[in-house]
mmCIF file of C-alpha atoms in Angstrom:
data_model
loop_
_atom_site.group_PDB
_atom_site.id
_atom_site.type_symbol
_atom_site.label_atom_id
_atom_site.label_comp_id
_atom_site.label_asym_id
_atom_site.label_seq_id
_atom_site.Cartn_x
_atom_site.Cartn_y
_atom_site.Cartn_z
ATOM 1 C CA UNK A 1 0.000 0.000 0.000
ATOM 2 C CA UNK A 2 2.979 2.528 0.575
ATOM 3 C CA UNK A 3 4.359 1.836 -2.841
ATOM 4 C CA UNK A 4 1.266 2.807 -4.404
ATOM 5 C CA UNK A 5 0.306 6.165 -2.524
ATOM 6 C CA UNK A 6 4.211 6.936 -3.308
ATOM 7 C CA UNK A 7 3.336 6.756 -6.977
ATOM 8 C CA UNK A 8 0.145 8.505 -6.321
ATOM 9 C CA UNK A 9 2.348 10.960 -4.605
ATOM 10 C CA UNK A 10 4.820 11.297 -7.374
ATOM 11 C CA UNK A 11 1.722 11.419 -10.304
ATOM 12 C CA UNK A 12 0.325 14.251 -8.220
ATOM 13 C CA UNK A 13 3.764 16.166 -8.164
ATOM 14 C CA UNK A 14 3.350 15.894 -11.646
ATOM 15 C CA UNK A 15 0.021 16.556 -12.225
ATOM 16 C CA UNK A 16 0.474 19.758 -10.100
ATOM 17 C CA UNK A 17 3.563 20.907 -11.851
ATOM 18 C CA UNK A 18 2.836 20.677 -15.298
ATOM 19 C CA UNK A 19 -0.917 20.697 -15.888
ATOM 20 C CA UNK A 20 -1.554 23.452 -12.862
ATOM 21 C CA UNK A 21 2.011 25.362 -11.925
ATOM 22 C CA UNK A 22 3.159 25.898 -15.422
ATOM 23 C CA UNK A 23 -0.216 26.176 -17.370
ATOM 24 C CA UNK A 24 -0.921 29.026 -14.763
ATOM 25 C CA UNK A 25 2.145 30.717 -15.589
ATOM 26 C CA UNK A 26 1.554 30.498 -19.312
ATOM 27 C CA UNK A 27 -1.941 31.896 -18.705
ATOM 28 C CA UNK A 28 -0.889 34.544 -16.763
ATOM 29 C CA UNK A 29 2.273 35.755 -19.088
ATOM 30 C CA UNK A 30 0.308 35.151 -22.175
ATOM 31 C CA UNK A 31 -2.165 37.246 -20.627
ATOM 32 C CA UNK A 32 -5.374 34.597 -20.810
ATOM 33 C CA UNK A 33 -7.904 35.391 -18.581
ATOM 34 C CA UNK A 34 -8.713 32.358 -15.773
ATOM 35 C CA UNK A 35 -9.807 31.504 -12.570
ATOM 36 C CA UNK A 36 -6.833 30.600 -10.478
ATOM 37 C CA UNK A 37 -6.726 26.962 -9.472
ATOM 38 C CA UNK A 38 -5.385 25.925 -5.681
ATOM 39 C CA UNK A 39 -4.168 23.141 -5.348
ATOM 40 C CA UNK A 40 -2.218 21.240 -2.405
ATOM 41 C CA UNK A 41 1.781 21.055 -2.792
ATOM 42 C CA UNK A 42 2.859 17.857 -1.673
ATOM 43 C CA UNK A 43 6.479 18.321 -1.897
ATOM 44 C CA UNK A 44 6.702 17.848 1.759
ATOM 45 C CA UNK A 45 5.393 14.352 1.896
ATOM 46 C CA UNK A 46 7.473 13.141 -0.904
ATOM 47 C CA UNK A 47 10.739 14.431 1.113
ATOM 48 C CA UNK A 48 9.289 12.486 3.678
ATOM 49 C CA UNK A 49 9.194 8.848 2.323
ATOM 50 C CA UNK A 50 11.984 9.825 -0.619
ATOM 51 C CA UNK A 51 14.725 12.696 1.168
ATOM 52 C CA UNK A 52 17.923 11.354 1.663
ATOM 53 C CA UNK A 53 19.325 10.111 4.488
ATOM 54 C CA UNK A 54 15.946 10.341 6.766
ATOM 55 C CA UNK A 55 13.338 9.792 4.765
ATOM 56 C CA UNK A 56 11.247 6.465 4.864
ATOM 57 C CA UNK A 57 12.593 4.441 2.411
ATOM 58 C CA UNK A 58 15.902 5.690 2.541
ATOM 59 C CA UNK A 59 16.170 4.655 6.376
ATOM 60 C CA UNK A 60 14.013 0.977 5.073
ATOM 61 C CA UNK A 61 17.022 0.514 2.938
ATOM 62 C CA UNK A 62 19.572 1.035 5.480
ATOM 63 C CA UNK A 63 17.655 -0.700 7.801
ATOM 64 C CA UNK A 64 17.620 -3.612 5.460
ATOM 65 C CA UNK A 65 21.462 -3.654 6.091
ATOM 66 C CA UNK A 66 21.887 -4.284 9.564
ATOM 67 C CA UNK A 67 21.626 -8.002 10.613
ATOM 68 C CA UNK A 68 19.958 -6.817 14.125
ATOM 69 C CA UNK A 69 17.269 -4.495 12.174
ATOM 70 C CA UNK A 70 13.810 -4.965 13.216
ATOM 71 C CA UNK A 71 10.447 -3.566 12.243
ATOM 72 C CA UNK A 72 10.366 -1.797 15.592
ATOM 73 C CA UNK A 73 13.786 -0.321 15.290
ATOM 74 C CA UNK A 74 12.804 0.954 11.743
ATOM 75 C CA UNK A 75 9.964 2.738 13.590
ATOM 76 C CA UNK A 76 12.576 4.057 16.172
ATOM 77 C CA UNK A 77 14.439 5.979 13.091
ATOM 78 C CA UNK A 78 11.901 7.588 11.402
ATOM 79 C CA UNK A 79 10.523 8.514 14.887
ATOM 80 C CA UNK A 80 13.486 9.525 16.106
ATOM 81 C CA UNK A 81 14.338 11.466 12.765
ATOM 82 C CA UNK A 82 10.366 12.979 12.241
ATOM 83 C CA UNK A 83 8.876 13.749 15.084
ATOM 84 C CA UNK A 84 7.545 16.323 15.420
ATOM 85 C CA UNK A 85 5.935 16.416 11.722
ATOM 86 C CA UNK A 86 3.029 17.743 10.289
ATOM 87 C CA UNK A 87 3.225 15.022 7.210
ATOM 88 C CA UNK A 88 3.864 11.657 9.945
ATOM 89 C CA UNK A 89 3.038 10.852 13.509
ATOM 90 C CA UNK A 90 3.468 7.925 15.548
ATOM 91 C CA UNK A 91 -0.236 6.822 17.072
ATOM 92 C CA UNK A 92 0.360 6.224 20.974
ATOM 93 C CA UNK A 93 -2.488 3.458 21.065
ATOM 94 C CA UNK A 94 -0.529 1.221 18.923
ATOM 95 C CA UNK A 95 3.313 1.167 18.986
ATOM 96 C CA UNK A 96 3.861 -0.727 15.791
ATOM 97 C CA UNK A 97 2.793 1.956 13.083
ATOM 98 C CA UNK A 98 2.961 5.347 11.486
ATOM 99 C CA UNK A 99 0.097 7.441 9.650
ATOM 100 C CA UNK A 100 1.567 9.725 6.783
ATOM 101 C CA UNK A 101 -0.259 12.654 5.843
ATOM 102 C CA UNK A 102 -0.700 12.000 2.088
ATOM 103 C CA UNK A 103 -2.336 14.685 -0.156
ATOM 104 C CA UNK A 104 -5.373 12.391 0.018
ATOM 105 C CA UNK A 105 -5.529 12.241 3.228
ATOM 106 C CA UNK A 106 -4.267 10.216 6.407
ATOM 107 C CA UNK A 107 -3.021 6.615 5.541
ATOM 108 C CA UNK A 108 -2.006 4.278 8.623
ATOM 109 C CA UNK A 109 0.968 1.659 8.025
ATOM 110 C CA UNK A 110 1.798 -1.083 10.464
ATOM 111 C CA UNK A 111 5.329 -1.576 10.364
ATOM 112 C CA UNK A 112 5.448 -5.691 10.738
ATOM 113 C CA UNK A 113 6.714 -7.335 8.055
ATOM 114 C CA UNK A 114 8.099 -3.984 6.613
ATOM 115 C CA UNK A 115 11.754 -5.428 6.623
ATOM 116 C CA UNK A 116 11.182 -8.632 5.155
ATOM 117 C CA UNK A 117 9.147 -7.658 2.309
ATOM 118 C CA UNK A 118 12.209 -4.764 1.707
ATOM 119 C CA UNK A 119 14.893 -7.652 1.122
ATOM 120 C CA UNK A 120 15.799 -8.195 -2.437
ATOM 121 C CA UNK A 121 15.572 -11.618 -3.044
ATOM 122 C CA UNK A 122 15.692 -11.786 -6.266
ATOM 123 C CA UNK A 123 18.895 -11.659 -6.345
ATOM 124 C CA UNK A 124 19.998 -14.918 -4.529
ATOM 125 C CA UNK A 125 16.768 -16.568 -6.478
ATOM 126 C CA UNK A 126 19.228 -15.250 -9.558
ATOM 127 C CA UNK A 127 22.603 -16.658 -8.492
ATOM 128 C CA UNK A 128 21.002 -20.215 -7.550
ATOM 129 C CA UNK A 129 19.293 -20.493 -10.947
ATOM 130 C CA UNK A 130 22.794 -19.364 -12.880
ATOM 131 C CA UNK A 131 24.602 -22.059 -10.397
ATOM 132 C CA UNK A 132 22.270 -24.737 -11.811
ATOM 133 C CA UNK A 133 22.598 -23.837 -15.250
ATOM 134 C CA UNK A 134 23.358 -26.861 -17.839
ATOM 135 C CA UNK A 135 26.513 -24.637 -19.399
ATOM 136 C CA UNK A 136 29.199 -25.552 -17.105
ATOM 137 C CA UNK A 137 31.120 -22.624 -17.440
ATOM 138 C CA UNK A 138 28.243 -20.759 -16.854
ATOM 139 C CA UNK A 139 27.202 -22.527 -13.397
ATOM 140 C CA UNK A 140 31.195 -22.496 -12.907
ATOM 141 C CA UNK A 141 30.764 -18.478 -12.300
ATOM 142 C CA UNK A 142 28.121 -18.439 -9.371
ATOM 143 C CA UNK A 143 29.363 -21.729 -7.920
ATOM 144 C CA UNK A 144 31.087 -20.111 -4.480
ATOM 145 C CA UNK A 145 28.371 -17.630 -4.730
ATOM 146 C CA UNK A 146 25.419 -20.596 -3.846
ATOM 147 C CA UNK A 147 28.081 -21.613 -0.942
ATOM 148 C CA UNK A 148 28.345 -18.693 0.528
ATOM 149 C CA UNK A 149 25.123 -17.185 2.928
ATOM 150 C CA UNK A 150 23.985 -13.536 1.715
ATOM 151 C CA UNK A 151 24.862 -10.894 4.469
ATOM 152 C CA UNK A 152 21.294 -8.534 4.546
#
């Protein structure tokens, strides 16, 4: 669900800029005569889940590096590195989510699971197929890569 109202954020970046921001300026410098449109700029909730180093997905990815990671200290970081914020809070009723302030409203994530469902694992599903190819040289390659355990 947090993939898709991320690309619901970004559309609506896009939407705004280019079919509201910038026909508004041409309007108003070609002189047209319209009714000005508001409209919500969401440019703080995409810093949120997309800023670098703090922002949500950026601190799931490190996360994802740290053998001792848990959902729970995921939550820590972004707590630690959000509160307060007017685009995420941290409900005190239940201690294993976060509710982002999307430009459709308030969306509540629980955090369990969040890790796992990170982890690439296409990538060892990738090396193990290669390993097992029928072209020795080719299953020669990712041989000692099939021995050795993936550090995540």
């Amino acid at each position: 669900q947090l993939c898709i109202n991320y690309a619901n954020e970004k559309l609506q970046l896009f939407f705004n800029d280019h079919m509201l921001a910038n026909e508004q300026q041409a309007y108003q410098e070609e002189g047209v005569e319209w009714k000005y449109v508001e409209f919500t700029d969401n440019a703080g909730v995409l810093k949120l889940l997309e800023g670098k180093p703090s922002g949500l997905l950026p601190a799931l990815d490190d996360q994802c590096l740290f053998a001792t990671a848990s959902d729970d200290t995921f939550l820590q970081v972004l707590a630690k590195a959000h509160t307060p914020s007017q685009d995420i809070s941290f409900p005190k009723l239940r201690r294993d989510a976060f509710v982002i302030n999307h430009s459709s409203g308030m969306v509540e994530y629980g955090v369990e699971g969040f890790l796992d469902k990170n982890k690439d694992l296409l990538f060892s599903d990738l090396t193990e197929a290669m390993a097992a190819s029928s072209e020795p040289f080719i299953a020669s390659l990712f041989e000692s890569a099939t021995t050795a355990t993936p550090t995540k």
